[in-house]
Amino acid sequence: MAERSYDFLMPSVNFFGPGVISRIGDRAKMLGMKKPVIVTDKFLEGLKDGAVEQTLDSLKAAGVDYVVYNNVEPNPKIRNIKEVKKLYEESGADSIITVGGGSAHDTGKGAGIILTNGDDITKLAGIETLDKALPPLIAVNTTAGTGSELTRHAVITNEETHLKFVVVSWRNIPLVSFNDPTLMLDVPKGLTAATGMDAFVQAVEPYVSVDHNPITDSQCVEAIKLIETSLREAVANGHNLDARTKMVEAEMLAGMAFNNANLGYVHAMAHQLGGQYNAPHGVCCALLLPYVEEYNIIACPDRFAQLAEIMGENTEGLSTRDAAELAIKAMKQLSEDVGIPHSIKEIGAKPEDFELMAENALKDGNAFSNPRKGTKEDIIKIFQAAYDAE
Ligand code: NAD
């Protein structure tokens, strides 16, 4: 076996399962939180008996004071993290609790970063750039999902340049995450599909990444199997608690996998679509996935042939290449079954933007772990294939 060494990051404490949200007040108190800023959006804040209401009830019961920031935007912007920082300082807060999906968690992480590491977050884009600890952070997750509640990534959009960038640091990992599937029962079909496909891509990309290892492999395999058997069910009937629970397990496994084995061109390119057209992240990932992986096959055909089997395809008697192609077909079928659109045209992509987006994708931190090393022209061709798809 080849010699290898790597840092393996695990989230510290994770509460999982129906009803765990009721324990957040006690846990906040245990961490010494006296006045957290609750980072969320207006929709979630207004949900009767939703994640925010249940979080606040539990904090009140534990005697923990709080202040609410309710202006998180999808693909969170620099202005959001600055607003949270201002509220944190003006209200005398001492910690942060994010309630929502990836956008809420990344807003909370981004605010934490500029509270302790300096005001200009664009200078901190990249890997392990943070010198100082963030304020104590708890993440209550409501989508399955990005994995952001337990990852070291903070994905922020610069609203002036439309560039989405990532600050990757072990210091971003929340101290505690809550994944309570009962908070996800009313997630609408489209959002269930988009976030579920994000989790799927976050299991596929680390599986074929140059940084994969036996620990991340086992996480990816289990995540893919869970998604293959439960995403369609969660989309078909959101109140299927078993399917929701399996999707949470899958997104946590995928989050742990990519926290360590990293991602690839799907994410590097999806960040360009998200930044440029403010499109939902999971949809961007799902639309690009088959075209990026078709391009990647020659780098590691065996891994793709294994993916076909993991997805439940019968590869008996097939050549490695044909089995690998079957994996791409199965990915397209999953997207189709959960109602993802077919072409990046449908989210507003324009061919005249491909050149600049390709240049920026190759600079995105996720590009470096992709199994095949591409040129700008290769990336433009992949954008074009995802655009021409019918
Ligand atoms: P999101 O957080 O942007 O939320 C999308 C919408 O869903 C919001 O309007 C929100 O109000 C709504 N919503 C959330 N939970 C809900 C619930 N339980 N019921 C009903 N509606 C609900 O969506 P997301 O896909 O979770 O996050 C996407 C963001 O996360 C992107 O910016 C992406 O780049 C980022 N991301 C981060 C990481 C990371 O590790 N930091 C990983 C992948 C993606």
CSV table of N, CA and C in Angstrom, one decimal, residues 137-291:
chain,number,residue,atom,x,y,z
A,137,LEU,N,-19.6,28.8,18.2
A,137,LEU,CA,-20.6,28.7,17.1
A,137,LEU,C,-21.3,27.4,17.2
A,138,ILE,N,-22.6,27.4,17.2
A,138,ILE,CA,-23.5,26.2,17.1
A,138,ILE,C,-24.3,26.3,15.8
A,139,ALA,N,-24.4,25.2,15.1
A,139,ALA,CA,-25.2,25.2,13.9
A,139,ALA,C,-26.4,24.3,14.0
A,140,VAL,N,-27.6,24.9,13.7
A,140,VAL,CA,-28.8,24.1,13.7
A,140,VAL,C,-29.2,24.0,12.2
A,141,ASN,N,-29.1,22.7,11.7
A,141,ASN,CA,-29.3,22.5,10.3
A,141,ASN,C,-30.7,22.2,9.9
A,142,THR,N,-31.2,22.8,8.8
A,142,THR,CA,-32.6,22.6,8.4
A,142,THR,C,-32.7,22.1,6.9
A,143,THR,N,-31.5,21.8,6.3
A,143,THR,CA,-31.6,21.2,4.9
A,143,THR,C,-30.6,20.0,4.9
A,144,ALA,N,-30.9,19.1,4.0
A,144,ALA,CA,-30.0,17.9,3.9
A,144,ALA,C,-29.6,17.7,2.4
A,145,GLY,N,-28.5,18.2,2.0
A,145,GLY,CA,-27.9,19.3,2.6
A,145,GLY,C,-26.4,19.5,2.3
A,146,THR,N,-26.0,20.6,2.7
A,146,THR,CA,-24.7,21.1,2.3
A,146,THR,C,-23.6,20.5,3.2
A,147,GLY,N,-24.0,20.1,4.4
A,147,GLY,CA,-22.9,19.7,5.4
A,147,GLY,C,-22.2,20.8,6.1
A,148,SER,N,-22.6,22.0,5.7
A,148,SER,CA,-21.9,23.2,6.3
A,148,SER,C,-21.9,23.2,7.8
A,149,GLU,N,-23.0,22.6,8.4
A,149,GLU,CA,-23.1,22.6,9.9
A,149,GLU,C,-21.9,21.9,10.5
A,150,LEU,N,-21.1,21.1,9.7
A,150,LEU,CA,-20.0,20.4,10.3
A,150,LEU,C,-18.7,20.5,9.5
A,151,THR,N,-18.7,21.4,8.5
A,151,THR,CA,-17.5,21.5,7.7
A,151,THR,C,-16.6,22.7,8.0
A,152,ARG,N,-15.4,22.7,7.4
A,152,ARG,CA,-14.5,23.8,7.7
A,152,ARG,C,-14.6,24.8,6.6
A,153,HIS,N,-15.6,24.7,5.7
A,153,HIS,CA,-15.8,25.7,4.6
A,153,HIS,C,-16.8,26.8,4.9
A,154,ALA,N,-16.4,28.0,4.5
A,154,ALA,CA,-17.4,29.1,4.5
A,154,ALA,C,-17.5,29.7,3.1
A,155,VAL,N,-18.6,29.6,2.5
A,155,VAL,CA,-18.8,30.0,1.0
A,155,VAL,C,-19.5,31.3,1.0
A,156,ILE,N,-18.8,32.3,0.5
A,156,ILE,CA,-19.4,33.7,0.5
A,156,ILE,C,-19.3,34.2,-0.9
A,157,THR,N,-20.3,35.1,-1.2
A,157,THR,CA,-20.3,35.7,-2.6
A,157,THR,C,-20.0,37.2,-2.4
A,158,ASN,N,-19.0,37.6,-3.2
A,158,ASN,CA,-18.7,39.1,-3.3
A,158,ASN,C,-19.7,39.7,-4.2
A,159,GLU,N,-20.7,40.5,-3.7
A,159,GLU,CA,-21.8,41.0,-4.5
A,159,GLU,C,-21.3,42.0,-5.5
A,160,GLU,N,-20.1,42.6,-5.4
A,160,GLU,CA,-19.6,43.5,-6.4
A,160,GLU,C,-19.0,42.8,-7.6
A,161,THR,N,-18.3,41.7,-7.3
A,161,THR,CA,-17.6,41.1,-8.5
A,161,THR,C,-18.5,39.8,-8.9
A,162,HIS,N,-19.5,39.5,-8.2
A,162,HIS,CA,-20.3,38.2,-8.4
A,162,HIS,C,-19.4,37.0,-8.3
A,163,LEU,N,-18.3,37.1,-7.6
A,163,LEU,CA,-17.5,35.9,-7.4
A,163,LEU,C,-17.8,35.2,-6.0
A,164,LYS,N,-18.0,33.9,-6.1
A,164,LYS,CA,-18.2,33.1,-4.9
A,164,LYS,C,-16.9,32.6,-4.5
A,165,PHE,N,-16.5,32.8,-3.3
A,165,PHE,CA,-15.2,32.3,-2.8
A,165,PHE,C,-15.3,31.5,-1.5
A,166,VAL,N,-14.3,30.7,-1.2
A,166,VAL,CA,-14.4,29.8,0.0
A,166,VAL,C,-13.2,30.1,0.9
A,167,VAL,N,-13.5,30.2,2.2
A,167,VAL,CA,-12.5,30.3,3.2
A,167,VAL,C,-12.6,28.9,3.9
A,168,VAL,N,-11.5,28.2,3.8
A,168,VAL,CA,-11.4,26.8,4.3
A,168,VAL,C,-10.5,26.8,5.5
A,169,SER,N,-11.0,26.5,6.7
A,169,SER,CA,-10.1,26.4,7.8
A,169,SER,C,-10.8,25.6,8.9
A,170,TRP,N,-9.9,24.8,9.6
A,170,TRP,CA,-10.5,24.0,10.7
A,170,TRP,C,-11.1,24.9,11.8
A,171,ARG,N,-10.7,26.2,11.8
A,171,ARG,CA,-11.3,27.1,12.8
A,171,ARG,C,-12.8,27.4,12.5
A,172,ASN,N,-13.3,27.1,11.3
A,172,ASN,CA,-14.7,27.4,10.9
A,172,ASN,C,-15.6,26.3,11.4
A,173,ILE,N,-15.1,25.2,11.8
A,173,ILE,CA,-16.0,24.0,12.2
A,173,ILE,C,-16.8,24.4,13.4
A,174,PRO,N,-18.1,24.4,13.3
A,174,PRO,CA,-18.9,24.7,14.5
A,174,PRO,C,-18.6,23.8,15.7
A,175,LEU,N,-18.7,24.3,16.9
A,175,LEU,CA,-18.4,23.5,18.1
A,175,LEU,C,-19.5,22.4,18.2
A,176,VAL,N,-20.7,22.7,17.8
A,176,VAL,CA,-21.8,21.7,18.0
A,176,VAL,C,-22.7,21.8,16.7
A,177,SER,N,-23.2,20.7,16.2
A,177,SER,CA,-24.2,20.8,15.2
A,177,SER,C,-25.4,20.0,15.6
A,178,PHE,N,-26.6,20.5,15.2
A,178,PHE,CA,-27.9,19.8,15.4
A,178,PHE,C,-28.5,19.4,14.1
A,179,ASN,N,-28.8,18.2,14.0
A,179,ASN,CA,-29.5,17.7,12.8
A,179,ASN,C,-30.7,16.9,13.2
A,180,ASP,N,-31.8,17.6,13.2
A,180,ASP,CA,-33.1,17.1,13.7
A,180,ASP,C,-34.0,16.9,12.4
A,181,PRO,N,-34.2,15.7,12.0
A,181,PRO,CA,-35.0,15.5,10.7
A,181,PRO,C,-36.4,16.0,10.8
A,182,THR,N,-36.9,16.1,12.0
A,182,THR,CA,-38.3,16.7,12.1
A,182,THR,C,-38.4,18.1,11.6
A,183,LEU,N,-37.2,18.8,11.6
A,183,LEU,CA,-37.2,20.2,11.2
A,183,LEU,C,-37.2,20.3,9.7
A,184,MET,N,-37.1,19.1,9.0
A,184,MET,CA,-37.0,19.1,7.5
A,184,MET,C,-38.3,18.6,6.9
A,185,LEU,N,-39.3,18.2,7.7
A,185,LEU,CA,-40.4,17.5,7.1
A,185,LEU,C,-41.2,18.4,6.1
A,186,ASP,N,-41.1,19.7,6.3
A,186,ASP,CA,-41.9,20.6,5.4
A,186,ASP,C,-41.0,21.3,4.3
A,187,VAL,N,-39.8,20.8,4.2
A,187,VAL,CA,-39.0,21.4,3.1
A,187,VAL,C,-39.7,21.0,1.8
A,188,PRO,N,-39.9,22.1,0.9
A,188,PRO,CA,-40.6,21.8,-0.3
A,188,PRO,C,-39.9,20.8,-1.3
A,189,LYS,N,-40.6,20.2,-2.2
A,189,LYS,CA,-40.0,19.2,-3.1
A,189,LYS,C,-38.7,19.8,-3.8
A,190,GLY,N,-38.8,20.9,-4.4
A,190,GLY,CA,-37.7,21.5,-5.2
A,190,GLY,C,-36.5,21.7,-4.4
A,191,LEU,N,-36.7,22.1,-3.1
A,191,LEU,CA,-35.5,22.4,-2.2
A,191,LEU,C,-35.0,21.0,-1.7
A,192,THR,N,-35.9,20.1,-1.5
A,192,THR,CA,-35.4,18.7,-1.1
A,192,THR,C,-34.6,18.1,-2.2
A,193,ALA,N,-35.0,18.3,-3.4
A,193,ALA,CA,-34.3,17.7,-4.5
A,193,ALA,C,-32.9,18.4,-4.7
A,194,ALA,N,-32.9,19.7,-4.6
A,194,ALA,CA,-31.7,20.5,-4.9
A,194,ALA,C,-30.7,20.2,-3.8
A,195,THR,N,-31.1,20.2,-2.5
A,195,THR,CA,-30.2,20.0,-1.4
A,195,THR,C,-29.7,18.6,-1.4
A,196,GLY,N,-30.6,17.7,-1.7
A,196,GLY,CA,-30.3,16.2,-1.8
A,196,GLY,C,-29.2,16.0,-2.9
A,197,MET,N,-29.4,16.6,-4.0
A,197,MET,CA,-28.4,16.4,-5.1
A,197,MET,C,-27.0,17.1,-4.7
A,198,ASP,N,-27.1,18.1,-3.9
A,198,ASP,CA,-25.8,18.7,-3.4
A,198,ASP,C,-25.1,17.7,-2.5
A,199,ALA,N,-25.9,17.1,-1.6
A,199,ALA,CA,-25.2,16.0,-0.8
A,199,ALA,C,-24.7,14.9,-1.7
A,200,PHE,N,-25.4,14.5,-2.7
A,200,PHE,CA,-25.0,13.4,-3.6
A,200,PHE,C,-23.6,13.8,-4.3
A,201,VAL,N,-23.6,15.0,-4.8
A,201,VAL,CA,-22.3,15.5,-5.5
A,201,VAL,C,-21.2,15.5,-4.4
A,202,GLN,N,-21.5,15.9,-3.2
A,202,GLN,CA,-20.5,15.9,-2.2
A,202,GLN,C,-20.1,14.6,-1.7
A,203,ALA,N,-20.7,13.5,-2.1
A,203,ALA,CA,-20.3,12.2,-1.9
A,203,ALA,C,-19.5,11.7,-3.1
A,204,VAL,N,-20.0,12.1,-4.3
A,204,VAL,CA,-19.3,11.6,-5.6
A,204,VAL,C,-17.9,12.2,-5.7
A,205,GLU,N,-17.9,13.6,-5.6
A,205,GLU,CA,-16.6,14.3,-5.9
A,205,GLU,C,-15.5,13.8,-4.9
A,206,PRO,N,-15.7,13.6,-3.6
A,206,PRO,CA,-14.6,13.1,-2.8
A,206,PRO,C,-14.2,11.7,-3.1
A,207,TYR,N,-15.2,10.9,-3.7
A,207,TYR,CA,-14.9,9.5,-4.0
A,207,TYR,C,-13.9,9.4,-5.1
A,208,VAL,N,-13.9,10.4,-6.1
A,208,VAL,CA,-13.0,10.3,-7.2
A,208,VAL,C,-11.9,11.4,-7.1
A,209,SER,N,-11.9,12.1,-5.9
A,209,SER,CA,-10.9,13.2,-5.7
A,209,SER,C,-9.5,12.6,-5.6
A,210,VAL,N,-8.5,13.4,-5.9
A,210,VAL,CA,-7.1,12.9,-5.7
A,210,VAL,C,-6.7,12.8,-4.2
A,211,ASP,N,-7.6,13.4,-3.4
A,211,ASP,CA,-7.2,13.3,-1.9
A,211,ASP,C,-8.0,12.3,-1.2
A,212,HIS,N,-8.7,11.4,-1.9
A,212,HIS,CA,-9.5,10.4,-1.2
A,212,HIS,C,-8.7,9.4,-0.4
A,213,ASN,N,-9.2,8.9,0.7
A,213,ASN,CA,-8.5,7.9,1.5
A,213,ASN,C,-9.5,6.8,2.0
A,214,PRO,N,-9.1,5.8,2.6
A,214,PRO,CA,-10.1,4.7,3.0
A,214,PRO,C,-11.2,5.2,3.9
A,215,ILE,N,-10.9,6.2,4.7
A,215,ILE,CA,-11.9,6.6,5.7
A,215,ILE,C,-13.0,7.4,4.9
A,216,THR,N,-12.6,8.3,4.0
A,216,THR,CA,-13.5,9.1,3.2
A,216,THR,C,-14.3,8.2,2.2
A,217,ASP,N,-13.6,7.2,1.7
A,217,ASP,CA,-14.2,6.3,0.8
A,217,ASP,C,-15.4,5.6,1.4
A,218,SER,N,-15.3,5.1,2.7
A,218,SER,CA,-16.4,4.4,3.3
A,218,SER,C,-17.5,5.4,3.6
A,219,GLN,N,-17.2,6.7,3.9
A,219,GLN,CA,-18.2,7.7,4.1
A,219,GLN,C,-19.0,7.9,2.8
A,220,CYS,N,-18.2,8.1,1.7
A,220,CYS,CA,-18.9,8.3,0.4
A,220,CYS,C,-19.8,7.2,0.0
A,221,VAL,N,-19.3,6.0,0.1
A,221,VAL,CA,-20.1,4.8,-0.3
A,221,VAL,C,-21.4,4.7,0.4
A,222,GLU,N,-21.4,4.9,1.8
A,222,GLU,CA,-22.6,4.8,2.5
A,222,GLU,C,-23.5,6.0,2.2
A,223,ALA,N,-22.9,7.2,2.0
A,223,ALA,CA,-23.8,8.3,1.7
A,223,ALA,C,-24.5,8.1,0.4
A,224,ILE,N,-23.7,7.6,-0.6
A,224,ILE,CA,-24.3,7.4,-2.0
A,224,ILE,C,-25.5,6.4,-1.9
A,225,LYS,N,-25.2,5.3,-1.1
A,225,LYS,CA,-26.3,4.3,-1.0
A,225,LYS,C,-27.5,4.8,-0.3
A,226,LEU,N,-27.3,5.6,0.7
A,226,LEU,CA,-28.5,6.2,1.4
A,226,LEU,C,-29.3,7.2,0.5
A,227,ILE,N,-28.5,7.9,-0.3
A,227,ILE,CA,-29.2,8.9,-1.1
A,227,ILE,C,-29.9,8.2,-2.3
A,228,GLU,N,-29.3,7.2,-2.8
A,228,GLU,CA,-29.9,6.4,-3.9
A,228,GLU,C,-31.2,5.8,-3.5
A,229,THR,N,-31.2,5.4,-2.2
A,229,THR,CA,-32.5,4.7,-1.7
A,229,THR,C,-33.5,5.6,-1.1
A,230,SER,N,-33.1,6.9,-0.7
A,230,SER,CA,-34.0,7.7,0.0
A,230,SER,C,-34.4,9.0,-0.5
A,231,LEU,N,-33.5,9.6,-1.5
A,231,LEU,CA,-33.8,10.9,-2.0
A,231,LEU,C,-35.2,11.0,-2.7
A,232,ARG,N,-35.4,10.0,-3.6
A,232,ARG,CA,-36.6,10.0,-4.4
A,232,ARG,C,-37.8,9.9,-3.4
A,233,GLU,N,-37.7,9.1,-2.3
A,233,GLU,CA,-38.8,9.0,-1.4
A,233,GLU,C,-39.0,10.3,-0.6
A,234,ALA,N,-37.9,11.0,-0.3
A,234,ALA,CA,-38.1,12.2,0.5
A,234,ALA,C,-38.7,13.3,-0.4
A,235,VAL,N,-38.4,13.2,-1.7
A,235,VAL,CA,-39.0,14.2,-2.7
A,235,VAL,C,-40.5,13.9,-2.9
A,236,ALA,N,-40.8,12.6,-3.0
A,236,ALA,CA,-42.2,12.1,-3.2
A,236,ALA,C,-43.1,12.4,-2.1
A,237,ASN,N,-42.6,12.2,-0.9
A,237,ASN,CA,-43.4,12.4,0.3
A,237,ASN,C,-42.5,13.0,1.4
A,238,GLY,N,-42.6,14.3,1.6
A,238,GLY,CA,-41.7,15.0,2.5
A,238,GLY,C,-41.9,14.6,3.9
A,239,HIS,N,-43.1,14.1,4.3
A,239,HIS,CA,-43.3,13.7,5.6
A,239,HIS,C,-42.9,12.2,6.0
A,240,ASN,N,-42.2,11.6,5.0
A,240,ASN,CA,-41.6,10.3,5.3
A,240,ASN,C,-40.4,10.5,6.2
A,241,LEU,N,-40.6,10.3,7.5
A,241,LEU,CA,-39.5,10.6,8.5
A,241,LEU,C,-38.3,9.7,8.2
A,242,ASP,N,-38.6,8.4,7.8
A,242,ASP,CA,-37.4,7.5,7.6
A,242,ASP,C,-36.5,8.0,6.5
A,243,ALA,N,-37.2,8.5,5.4
A,243,ALA,CA,-36.4,9.0,4.2
A,243,ALA,C,-35.6,10.2,4.7
A,244,ARG,N,-36.3,11.1,5.4
A,244,ARG,CA,-35.7,12.4,5.8
A,244,ARG,C,-34.5,12.0,6.7
A,245,THR,N,-34.7,11.1,7.6
A,245,THR,CA,-33.6,10.7,8.6
A,245,THR,C,-32.4,10.2,7.8
A,246,LYS,N,-32.7,9.3,6.8
A,246,LYS,CA,-31.5,8.7,6.0
A,246,LYS,C,-30.8,9.8,5.2
A,247,MET,N,-31.6,10.8,4.7
A,247,MET,CA,-31.0,11.9,4.0
A,247,MET,C,-30.1,12.8,4.9
A,248,VAL,N,-30.5,12.9,6.2
A,248,VAL,CA,-29.6,13.6,7.1
A,248,VAL,C,-28.3,12.8,7.3
A,249,GLU,N,-28.5,11.5,7.5
A,249,GLU,CA,-27.3,10.7,7.7
A,249,GLU,C,-26.4,10.8,6.5
A,250,ALA,N,-27.0,10.8,5.3
A,250,ALA,CA,-26.2,10.9,4.1
A,250,ALA,C,-25.4,12.2,4.0
A,251,GLU,N,-26.1,13.3,4.3
A,251,GLU,CA,-25.5,14.6,4.1
A,251,GLU,C,-24.4,14.8,5.2
A,252,MET,N,-24.6,14.2,6.4
A,252,MET,CA,-23.5,14.3,7.4
A,252,MET,C,-22.3,13.5,6.9
A,253,LEU,N,-22.5,12.3,6.4
A,253,LEU,CA,-21.4,11.5,5.9
A,253,LEU,C,-20.7,12.2,4.8
A,254,ALA,N,-21.4,12.7,3.8
A,254,ALA,CA,-20.8,13.4,2.7
A,254,ALA,C,-20.0,14.6,3.2
A,255,GLY,N,-20.6,15.3,4.2
A,255,GLY,CA,-19.9,16.5,4.7
A,255,GLY,C,-18.6,16.1,5.3
A,256,MET,N,-18.6,15.0,6.1
A,256,MET,CA,-17.3,14.6,6.7
A,256,MET,C,-16.3,14.1,5.6
A,257,ALA,N,-16.9,13.5,4.5
A,257,ALA,CA,-16.0,13.0,3.4
A,257,ALA,C,-15.3,14.2,2.7
A,258,PHE,N,-16.1,15.2,2.3
A,258,PHE,CA,-15.5,16.3,1.5
A,258,PHE,C,-14.7,17.3,2.4
A,259,ASN,N,-15.0,17.3,3.7
A,259,ASN,CA,-14.2,18.0,4.7
A,259,ASN,C,-12.7,17.6,4.6
A,260,ASN,N,-12.5,16.3,4.2
A,260,ASN,CA,-11.2,15.7,4.3
A,260,ASN,C,-10.6,15.4,2.9
A,261,ALA,N,-11.5,14.9,2.0
A,261,ALA,CA,-11.0,14.5,0.7
A,261,ALA,C,-11.2,15.6,-0.4
A,262,ASN,N,-11.9,16.7,0.0
A,262,ASN,CA,-12.2,17.8,-0.9
A,262,ASN,C,-13.1,17.4,-2.0
A,263,LEU,N,-13.3,18.4,-3.0
A,263,LEU,CA,-14.3,18.2,-4.0
A,263,LEU,C,-13.7,18.2,-5.4
A,264,GLY,N,-14.2,18.9,-6.3
A,264,GLY,CA,-13.7,18.9,-7.7
A,264,GLY,C,-14.3,20.0,-8.6
A,265,TYR,N,-14.2,19.7,-9.9
A,265,TYR,CA,-14.7,20.8,-10.8
A,265,TYR,C,-16.2,21.0,-10.7
A,266,VAL,N,-17.0,20.1,-10.3
A,266,VAL,CA,-18.4,20.4,-10.2
A,266,VAL,C,-18.6,21.6,-9.2
A,267,HIS,N,-18.0,21.5,-8.1
A,267,HIS,CA,-18.2,22.6,-7.1
A,267,HIS,C,-17.4,23.9,-7.6
A,268,ALA,N,-16.3,23.7,-8.2
A,268,ALA,CA,-15.5,24.9,-8.7
A,268,ALA,C,-16.4,25.6,-9.7
A,269,MET,N,-17.1,24.9,-10.6
A,269,MET,CA,-17.9,25.5,-11.6
A,269,MET,C,-19.2,25.9,-11.1
A,270,ALA,N,-19.8,25.2,-10.2
A,270,ALA,CA,-21.1,25.6,-9.6
A,270,ALA,C,-21.0,26.9,-8.9
A,271,HIS,N,-19.8,27.1,-8.3
A,271,HIS,CA,-19.7,28.4,-7.6
A,271,HIS,C,-19.7,29.6,-8.6
A,272,GLN,N,-19.3,29.4,-9.8
A,272,GLN,CA,-19.4,30.4,-10.8
A,272,GLN,C,-20.8,30.7,-11.2
A,273,LEU,N,-21.6,29.6,-11.4
A,273,LEU,CA,-23.0,29.8,-11.7
A,273,LEU,C,-23.8,30.5,-10.6
A,274,GLY,N,-23.5,30.0,-9.3
A,274,GLY,CA,-24.1,30.6,-8.2
A,274,GLY,C,-23.8,32.1,-8.0
A,275,GLY,N,-22.5,32.4,-8.2
A,275,GLY,CA,-22.1,33.8,-8.0
A,275,GLY,C,-22.6,34.7,-9.1
A,276,GLN,N,-22.6,34.2,-10.3
A,276,GLN,CA,-23.0,35.0,-11.5
A,276,GLN,C,-24.5,35.2,-11.6
A,277,TYR,N,-25.2,34.1,-11.4
A,277,TYR,CA,-26.7,34.1,-11.6
A,277,TYR,C,-27.5,34.0,-10.4
A,278,ASN,N,-26.9,34.0,-9.2
A,278,ASN,CA,-27.6,33.8,-7.9
A,278,ASN,C,-28.5,32.5,-8.0
A,279,ALA,N,-28.0,31.5,-8.6
A,279,ALA,CA,-28.9,30.3,-8.8
A,279,ALA,C,-28.7,29.3,-7.6
A,280,PRO,N,-29.7,28.5,-7.3
A,280,PRO,CA,-29.6,27.6,-6.1
A,280,PRO,C,-28.4,26.6,-6.3
A,281,HIS,N,-27.6,26.5,-5.2
A,281,HIS,CA,-26.3,25.8,-5.3
A,281,HIS,C,-26.5,24.3,-5.7
A,282,GLY,N,-27.5,23.7,-5.1
A,282,GLY,CA,-27.7,22.2,-5.3
A,282,GLY,C,-28.1,22.0,-6.8
A,283,VAL,N,-28.9,22.9,-7.3
A,283,VAL,CA,-29.3,22.8,-8.8
A,283,VAL,C,-28.1,22.9,-9.7
A,284,CYS,N,-27.3,23.9,-9.4
A,284,CYS,CA,-26.0,24.2,-10.2
A,284,CYS,C,-25.2,22.9,-10.2
A,285,CYS,N,-25.0,22.3,-9.0
A,285,CYS,CA,-24.2,21.1,-8.9
A,285,CYS,C,-24.8,20.0,-9.7
A,286,ALA,N,-26.1,19.7,-9.5
A,286,ALA,CA,-26.7,18.6,-10.2
A,286,ALA,C,-26.6,18.8,-11.7
A,287,LEU,N,-26.8,20.0,-12.2
A,287,LEU,CA,-26.8,20.3,-13.7
A,287,LEU,C,-25.4,20.0,-14.3
A,288,LEU,N,-24.3,20.3,-13.5
A,288,LEU,CA,-23.0,20.1,-14.0
A,288,LEU,C,-22.4,18.7,-13.8
A,289,LEU,N,-23.0,18.0,-12.8
A,289,LEU,CA,-22.4,16.7,-12.4
A,289,LEU,C,-22.1,15.7,-13.6
A,290,PRO,N,-23.1,15.4,-14.4
A,290,PRO,CA,-22.8,14.3,-15.4
A,290,PRO,C,-21.7,14.8,-16.4
A,291,TYR,N,-21.7,16.1,-16.7
A,291,TYR,CA,-20.8,16.5,-17.8
A,291,TYR,C,-19.3,16.6,-17.2
